[in-house]
Each structure stands twice: as C-alpha cells, then as structure tokens.
Coordinates of C-alpha atoms in Angstrom, one line a residue:
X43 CA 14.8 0.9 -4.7
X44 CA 16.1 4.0 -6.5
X45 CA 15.7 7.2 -5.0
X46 CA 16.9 9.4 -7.3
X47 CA 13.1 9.9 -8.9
X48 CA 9.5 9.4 -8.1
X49 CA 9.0 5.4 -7.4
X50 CA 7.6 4.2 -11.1
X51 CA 5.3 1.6 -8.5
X52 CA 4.4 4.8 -6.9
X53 CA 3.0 6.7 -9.6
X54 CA 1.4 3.4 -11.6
X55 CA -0.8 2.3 -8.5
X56 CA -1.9 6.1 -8.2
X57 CA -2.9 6.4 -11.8
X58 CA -4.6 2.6 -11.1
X59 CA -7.0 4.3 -8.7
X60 CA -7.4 6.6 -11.6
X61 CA -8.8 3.9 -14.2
X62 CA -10.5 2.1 -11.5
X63 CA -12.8 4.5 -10.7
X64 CA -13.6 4.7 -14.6
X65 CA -14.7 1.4 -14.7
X66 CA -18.4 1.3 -14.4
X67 CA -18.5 -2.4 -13.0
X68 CA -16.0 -1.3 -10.1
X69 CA -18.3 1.5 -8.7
X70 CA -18.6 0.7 -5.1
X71 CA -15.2 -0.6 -4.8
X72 CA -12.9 2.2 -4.2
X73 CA -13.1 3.7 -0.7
X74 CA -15.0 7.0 -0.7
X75 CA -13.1 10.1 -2.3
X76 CA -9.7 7.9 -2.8
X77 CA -9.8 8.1 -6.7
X78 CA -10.3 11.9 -6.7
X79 CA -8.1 12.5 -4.0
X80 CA -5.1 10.7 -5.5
X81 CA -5.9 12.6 -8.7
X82 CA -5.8 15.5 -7.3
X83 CA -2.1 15.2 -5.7
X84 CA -1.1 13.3 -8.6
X85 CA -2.2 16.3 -10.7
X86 CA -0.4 19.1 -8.6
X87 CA 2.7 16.9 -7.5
X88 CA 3.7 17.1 -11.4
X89 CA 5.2 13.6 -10.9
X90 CA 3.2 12.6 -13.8
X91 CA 1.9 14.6 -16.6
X92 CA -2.0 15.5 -16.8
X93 CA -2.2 13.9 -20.8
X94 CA -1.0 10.6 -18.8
X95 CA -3.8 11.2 -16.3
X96 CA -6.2 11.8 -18.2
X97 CA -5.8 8.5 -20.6
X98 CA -6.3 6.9 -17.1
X99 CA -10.1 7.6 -17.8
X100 CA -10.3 7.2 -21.6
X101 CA -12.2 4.0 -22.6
X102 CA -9.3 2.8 -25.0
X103 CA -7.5 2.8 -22.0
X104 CA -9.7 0.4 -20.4
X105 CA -10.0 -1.3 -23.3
X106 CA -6.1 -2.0 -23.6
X107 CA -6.0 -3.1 -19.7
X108 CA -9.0 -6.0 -20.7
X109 CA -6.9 -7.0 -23.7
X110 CA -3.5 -7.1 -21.7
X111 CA -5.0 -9.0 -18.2
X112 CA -6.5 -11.4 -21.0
X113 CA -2.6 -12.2 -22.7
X114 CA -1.3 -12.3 -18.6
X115 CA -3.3 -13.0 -15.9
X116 CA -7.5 -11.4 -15.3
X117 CA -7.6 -9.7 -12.3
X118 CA -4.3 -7.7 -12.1
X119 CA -6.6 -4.6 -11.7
X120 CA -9.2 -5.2 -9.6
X121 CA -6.3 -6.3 -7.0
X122 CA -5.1 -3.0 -6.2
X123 CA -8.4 -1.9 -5.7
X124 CA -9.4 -4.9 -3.1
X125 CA -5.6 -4.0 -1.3
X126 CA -6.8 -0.5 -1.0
X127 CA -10.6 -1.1 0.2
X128 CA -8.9 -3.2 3.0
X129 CA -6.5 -1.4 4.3
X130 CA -8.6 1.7 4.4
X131 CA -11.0 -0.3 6.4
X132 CA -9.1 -1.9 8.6
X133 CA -7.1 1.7 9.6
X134 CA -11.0 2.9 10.5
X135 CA -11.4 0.1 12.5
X136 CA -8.4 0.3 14.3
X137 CA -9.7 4.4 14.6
X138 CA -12.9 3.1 16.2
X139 CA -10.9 0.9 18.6
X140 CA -9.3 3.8 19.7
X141 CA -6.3 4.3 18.0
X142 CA -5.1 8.2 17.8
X143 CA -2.6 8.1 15.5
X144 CA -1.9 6.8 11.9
X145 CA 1.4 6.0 10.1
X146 CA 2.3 5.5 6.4
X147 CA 5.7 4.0 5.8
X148 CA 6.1 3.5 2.0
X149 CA 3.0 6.1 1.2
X150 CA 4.3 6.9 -2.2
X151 CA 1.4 8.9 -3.9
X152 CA -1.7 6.8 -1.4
X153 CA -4.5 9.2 -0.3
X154 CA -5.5 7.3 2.6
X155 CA -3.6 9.7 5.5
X156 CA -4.9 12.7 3.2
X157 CA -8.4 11.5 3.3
X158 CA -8.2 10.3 7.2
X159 CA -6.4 13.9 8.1
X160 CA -9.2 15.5 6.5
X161 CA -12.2 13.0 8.3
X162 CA -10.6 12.4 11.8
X163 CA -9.0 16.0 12.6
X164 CA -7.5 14.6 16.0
X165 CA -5.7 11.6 14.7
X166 CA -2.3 12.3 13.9
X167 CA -1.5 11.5 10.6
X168 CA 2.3 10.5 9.5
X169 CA 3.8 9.6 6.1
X170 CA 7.2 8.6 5.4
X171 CA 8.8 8.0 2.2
X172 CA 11.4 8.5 0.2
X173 CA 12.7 12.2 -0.7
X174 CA 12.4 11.5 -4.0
X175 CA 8.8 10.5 -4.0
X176 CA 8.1 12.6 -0.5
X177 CA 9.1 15.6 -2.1
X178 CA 6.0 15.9 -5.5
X179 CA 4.1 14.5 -2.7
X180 CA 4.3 17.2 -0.4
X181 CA 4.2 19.3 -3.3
X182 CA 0.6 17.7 -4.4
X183 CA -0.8 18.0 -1.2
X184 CA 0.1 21.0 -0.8
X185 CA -1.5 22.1 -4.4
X186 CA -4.4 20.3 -4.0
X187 CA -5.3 22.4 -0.9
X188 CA -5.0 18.8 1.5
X189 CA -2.9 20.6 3.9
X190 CA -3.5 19.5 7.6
X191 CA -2.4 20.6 11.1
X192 CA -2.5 16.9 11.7
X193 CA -0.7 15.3 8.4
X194 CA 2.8 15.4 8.3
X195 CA 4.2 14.4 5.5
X196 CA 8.1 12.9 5.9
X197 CA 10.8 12.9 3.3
X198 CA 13.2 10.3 4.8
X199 CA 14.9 7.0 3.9
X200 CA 14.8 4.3 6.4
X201 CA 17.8 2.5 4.9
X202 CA 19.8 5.5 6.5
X203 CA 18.1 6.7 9.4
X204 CA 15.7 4.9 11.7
X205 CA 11.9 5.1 12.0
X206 CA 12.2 6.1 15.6
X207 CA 14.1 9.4 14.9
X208 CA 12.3 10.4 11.6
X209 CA 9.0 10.3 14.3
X210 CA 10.6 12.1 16.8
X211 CA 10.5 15.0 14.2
X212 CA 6.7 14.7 14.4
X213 CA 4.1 15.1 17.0
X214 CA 4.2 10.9 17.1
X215 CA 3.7 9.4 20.7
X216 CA 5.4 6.1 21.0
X217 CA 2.8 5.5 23.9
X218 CA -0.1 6.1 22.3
X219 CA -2.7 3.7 20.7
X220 CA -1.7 3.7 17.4
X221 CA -2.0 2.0 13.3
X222 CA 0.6 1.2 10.8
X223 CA 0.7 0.6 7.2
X224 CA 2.9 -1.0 5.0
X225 CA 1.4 -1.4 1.8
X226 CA 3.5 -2.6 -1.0
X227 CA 6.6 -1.8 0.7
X228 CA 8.1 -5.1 3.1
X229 CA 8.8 -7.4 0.0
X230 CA 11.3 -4.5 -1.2
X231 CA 13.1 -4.8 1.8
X232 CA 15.9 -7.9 3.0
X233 CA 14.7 -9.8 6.1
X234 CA 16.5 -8.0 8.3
X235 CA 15.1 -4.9 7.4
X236 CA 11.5 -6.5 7.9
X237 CA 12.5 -7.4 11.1
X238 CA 13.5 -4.3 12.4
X239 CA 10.8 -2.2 10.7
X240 CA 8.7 -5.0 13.3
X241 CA 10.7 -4.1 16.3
X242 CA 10.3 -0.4 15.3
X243 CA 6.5 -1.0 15.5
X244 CA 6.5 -2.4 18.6
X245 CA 9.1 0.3 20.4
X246 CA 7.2 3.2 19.1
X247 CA 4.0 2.3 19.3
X248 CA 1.4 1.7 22.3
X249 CA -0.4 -0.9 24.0
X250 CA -3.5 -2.2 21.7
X251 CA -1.8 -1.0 18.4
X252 CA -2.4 -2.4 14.5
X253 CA -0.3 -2.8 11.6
X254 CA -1.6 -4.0 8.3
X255 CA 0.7 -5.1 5.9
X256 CA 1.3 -6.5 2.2
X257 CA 3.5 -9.3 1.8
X258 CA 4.2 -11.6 -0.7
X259 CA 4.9 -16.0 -0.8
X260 CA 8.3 -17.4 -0.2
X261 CA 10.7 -20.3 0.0
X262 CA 12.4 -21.5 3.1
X263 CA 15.4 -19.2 2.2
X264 CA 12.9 -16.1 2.4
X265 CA 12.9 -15.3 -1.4
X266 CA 10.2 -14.2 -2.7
X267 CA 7.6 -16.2 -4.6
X268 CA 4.6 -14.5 -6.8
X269 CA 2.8 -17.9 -8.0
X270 CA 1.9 -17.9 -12.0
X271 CA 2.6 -13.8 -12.2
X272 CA 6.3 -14.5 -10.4
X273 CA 8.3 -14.0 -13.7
X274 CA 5.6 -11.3 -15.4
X275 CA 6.4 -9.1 -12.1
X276 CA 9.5 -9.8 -11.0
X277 CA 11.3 -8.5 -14.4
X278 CA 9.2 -5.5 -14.8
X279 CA 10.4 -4.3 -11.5
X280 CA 13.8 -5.1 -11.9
X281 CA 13.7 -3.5 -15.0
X282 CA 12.1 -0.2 -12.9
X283 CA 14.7 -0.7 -10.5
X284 CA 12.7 -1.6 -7.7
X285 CA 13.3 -5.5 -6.9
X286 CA 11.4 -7.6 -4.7
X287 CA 13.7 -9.0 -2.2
X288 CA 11.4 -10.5 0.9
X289 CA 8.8 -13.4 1.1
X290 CA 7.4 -15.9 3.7
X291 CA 5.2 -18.7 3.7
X292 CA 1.6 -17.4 5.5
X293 CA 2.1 -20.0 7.8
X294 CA 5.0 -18.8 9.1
X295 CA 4.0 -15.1 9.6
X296 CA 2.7 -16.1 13.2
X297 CA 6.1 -16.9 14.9
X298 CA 8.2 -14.1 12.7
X299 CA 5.8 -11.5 14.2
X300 CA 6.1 -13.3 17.6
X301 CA 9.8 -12.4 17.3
X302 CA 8.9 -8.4 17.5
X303 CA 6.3 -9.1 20.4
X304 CA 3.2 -8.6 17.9
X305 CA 0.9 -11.3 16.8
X306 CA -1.3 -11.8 14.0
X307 CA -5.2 -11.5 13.9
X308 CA -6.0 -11.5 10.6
X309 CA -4.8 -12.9 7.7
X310 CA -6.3 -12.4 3.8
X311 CA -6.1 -13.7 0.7
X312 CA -8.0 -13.2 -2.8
X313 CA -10.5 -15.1 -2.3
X314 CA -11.6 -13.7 1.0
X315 CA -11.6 -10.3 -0.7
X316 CA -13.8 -11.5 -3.4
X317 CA -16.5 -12.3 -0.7
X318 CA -16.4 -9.5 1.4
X319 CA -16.3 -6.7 -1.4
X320 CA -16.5 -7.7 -4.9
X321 CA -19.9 -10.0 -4.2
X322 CA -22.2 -7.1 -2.5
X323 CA -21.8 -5.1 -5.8
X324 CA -22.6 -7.6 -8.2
X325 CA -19.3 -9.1 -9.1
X326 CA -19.1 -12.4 -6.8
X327 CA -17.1 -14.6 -10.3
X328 CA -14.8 -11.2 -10.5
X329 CA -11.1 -12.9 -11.1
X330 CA -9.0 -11.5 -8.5
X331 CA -5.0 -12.2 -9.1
X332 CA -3.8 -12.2 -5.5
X333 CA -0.3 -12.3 -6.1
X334 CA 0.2 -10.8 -2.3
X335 CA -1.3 -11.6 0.9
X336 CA -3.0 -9.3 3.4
X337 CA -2.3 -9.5 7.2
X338 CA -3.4 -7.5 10.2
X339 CA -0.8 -7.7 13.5
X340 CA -1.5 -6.1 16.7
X341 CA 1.1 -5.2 19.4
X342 CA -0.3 -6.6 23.2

C-alpha cells in the first residue's frame, strides 16, 4: 500500500460509518457512539474535507449508494457496518474475559480504541498504522478532545520495523491477557507477512489472548478470491494503490493458525451476520455482500 498519503480505504470506510448512521433502516446497527466518534476525528484530522463529510448525510447521497449497489452488487454497505458491529463486540467480550489490553494494527481512521480508551480507562489501548494515515489520525484525536492516558496512537510501518519493537515503545505487556484486531488489513499483505504478523501475536501476547481478523477467499496458490465482487474490487484498489495480495480457503485457516500456536474459535460469514444483527431490528431479508470472512483466534 502507499504511504505517502492518507489510505483512500482508510478514509472511505470512515466516511461509510458516516452514511450508515444516516440511514434510518440501519439504526441499531452501528455500535454505540462509532458514527459520531469517527466523524469527529475525521473532521479534525483534515484528511478529508468537511463538504465531503457532510454529503455523507445528505439523502442524495443515499440515494446514489441505492442506485450504485443496484448496477453492482446490494449489500456493499450494510457490510462494513456488520464487520464493525462484530469486531466491536467480540473486543468487549474478550474485555469481559479478562483481557487488559487492546491492539489495532491497520486502525486507519476506526474509532473502536478511541471509544474503548474512553469506556474501559484501564485497558491499554494501542494503534498502529501507517505514518501517513497515523499522523491526521493523531491529529483528529487529538482535535476532537479523544486524548487518553491509556490510547496510544503509533505511526509505524510494519514492512520496516517489527510489531514487537513498535510495542516496546508503549506501555504493551507481552504477558498480559490481551486482543488483537486486524480489520481490513491481512489480505494487503504476502503470506509471509500474514504469517509473521501470527507469530508476532503469539510472542507478544499472553496466555488466553484473541485476535479477530478479516480475511478474504483464495486459491491453493494463496491469491486472493472475492466471489461475484472479485473484479469490481480488485481494480478499484489497484487503481488506489492498495492491492489485495493474500487469501485462504476458510477451511484451511485452522492448520495456518496452528502454525503460529493459535487456533480458531470462531469463524463468520454473511449470513451468520444477518441472523445475529440485521434480524433483531427488522431487517432479517437485508442483502449482505460478504465479500470477506470473519474469524476469531485465540492464543492457548
């Protein structure tokens, strides 16, 4: 991916939030305070300018999203906001199991360590990303007023320096009981990337500990696979510069995690998303493109 500006994926799913939360049908789905929180670092980061966040709640807006899913593929939108509702969840379970630490690899401009900072003021909160994207991130946390004593947020690039000494310029405790997410991120990396973000997981990271994950379907050669969307969103992120480069089948995830010493506990697809969150507000026939999978590893 480029890191000479702002990731454009970065700054679309945050202004997706946006026009989620504008859609009346969607109340319900968002976790609490994620829409306005992004906003608000979005809006002081000045990665984006305010006349393109505000369209993000104009009804023509809406409008042209209904018309576009219709031309592509329904349920592009209402994706991102089942990806988010889940992994916020499953980092507050993990919380609940006793987990004292949190760690964002990939956060671009994600509320969820600014909103769990800010609800559990003794879990340590970590976010690593980019400089480029770090950087108006740091700045719209900072503008917003979302400062922490307990968020620290990382401007690094893992492709040059590893995840074990960007923590060790944080209050991280590789012993302690801890959760990771990598939303949106592994399919941009080569396989042996993925595998050694694994193996950093496990090294830095104690007994007990969760990372949820995005991936995406691949062939046997480990190239990714995105079903009927594969062309749609593989050229419009080659043309942003940010290729997808990393797949696997979900019924090999099992023995790669087994390869870092984690194992997989959960593992989620649209349709398992449509029961648990889209049918308790009204929407159980809500199409869901599910172009990625969901999994949940834990470290013994």
């Amino acid at each position: 991916m480029s890191h000479e500006r702002p990731s454009l994926t970065a700054k679309k799913i945050a202004r997706f939030l946006i026009l989620i939360d504008a859609v009346p049908r969607f109340a319900g789905l968002l976790p609490a305070d994620a829409a306005t929180t992004a906003e608000a670092i979005l809006r002081a980061s000045g990665a984006v300018g305010r006349r393109h966040i505000d369209m993000m709640r104009a009804p023509w807006t809406q409008r042209f999203y209904e018309i576009a899913e219709a031309w592509t593929a329904r349920g592009q939108l209402v994706w991102f906001g089942l990806r988010k509702r889940w992994m916020s969840d499953a980092v507050e379970e993990a919380i609940a199991a006793g987990a004292t630490q949190l760690l964002v690899v990939g956060a671009g401009f994600d509320p969820l360590a600014t909103i769990i900072a800010r609800r559990h003021p003794k879990v340590t909160c970590v976010e690593i990303d980019a400089p480029a994207t770090a950087a108006p991130k740091q700045e719209g946390v900072r503008g917003a007023g979302f400062e922490r004593t307990n968020l620290h947020l990382c401007a690094a690039d893992l492709s040059k320096r590893s995840l074990g000494e960007v923590l060790r310029e944080t209050p991280w405790r590789s012993d302690a009981q801890s959760v990771v997410v990598a939303e949106g991120l592994l399919m941009y990396l080569d396989v042996k990337d993925v595998k050694a973000f694994f193996r950093a997981v496990h090294e830095h990271t104690g007994a007990g500990s969760r990372v949820a994950f995005s991936y995406v379907d691949g062939d046997d050669a480990g190239r990714p696979h995105l079903g009927t969307l594969d062309w749609l969103i593989r050229t419009s992120l080659r043309l942003a510069g940010e290729r997808m480069r990393w797949g696997i089948r979900p019924e090999r995830l099992r023995g790669f995690a087994e390869e870092a010493g984690l194992f997989v506990v959960e593992q989620v697809d649209g349709e398992a998303l449509r029961k648990e969150y889209l049918a308790p507000i009204g929407l159980p026939e809500e199409p869901v493109a599910a172009y990625e999978y969901l999994a949940l590893m834990e470290r013994g």
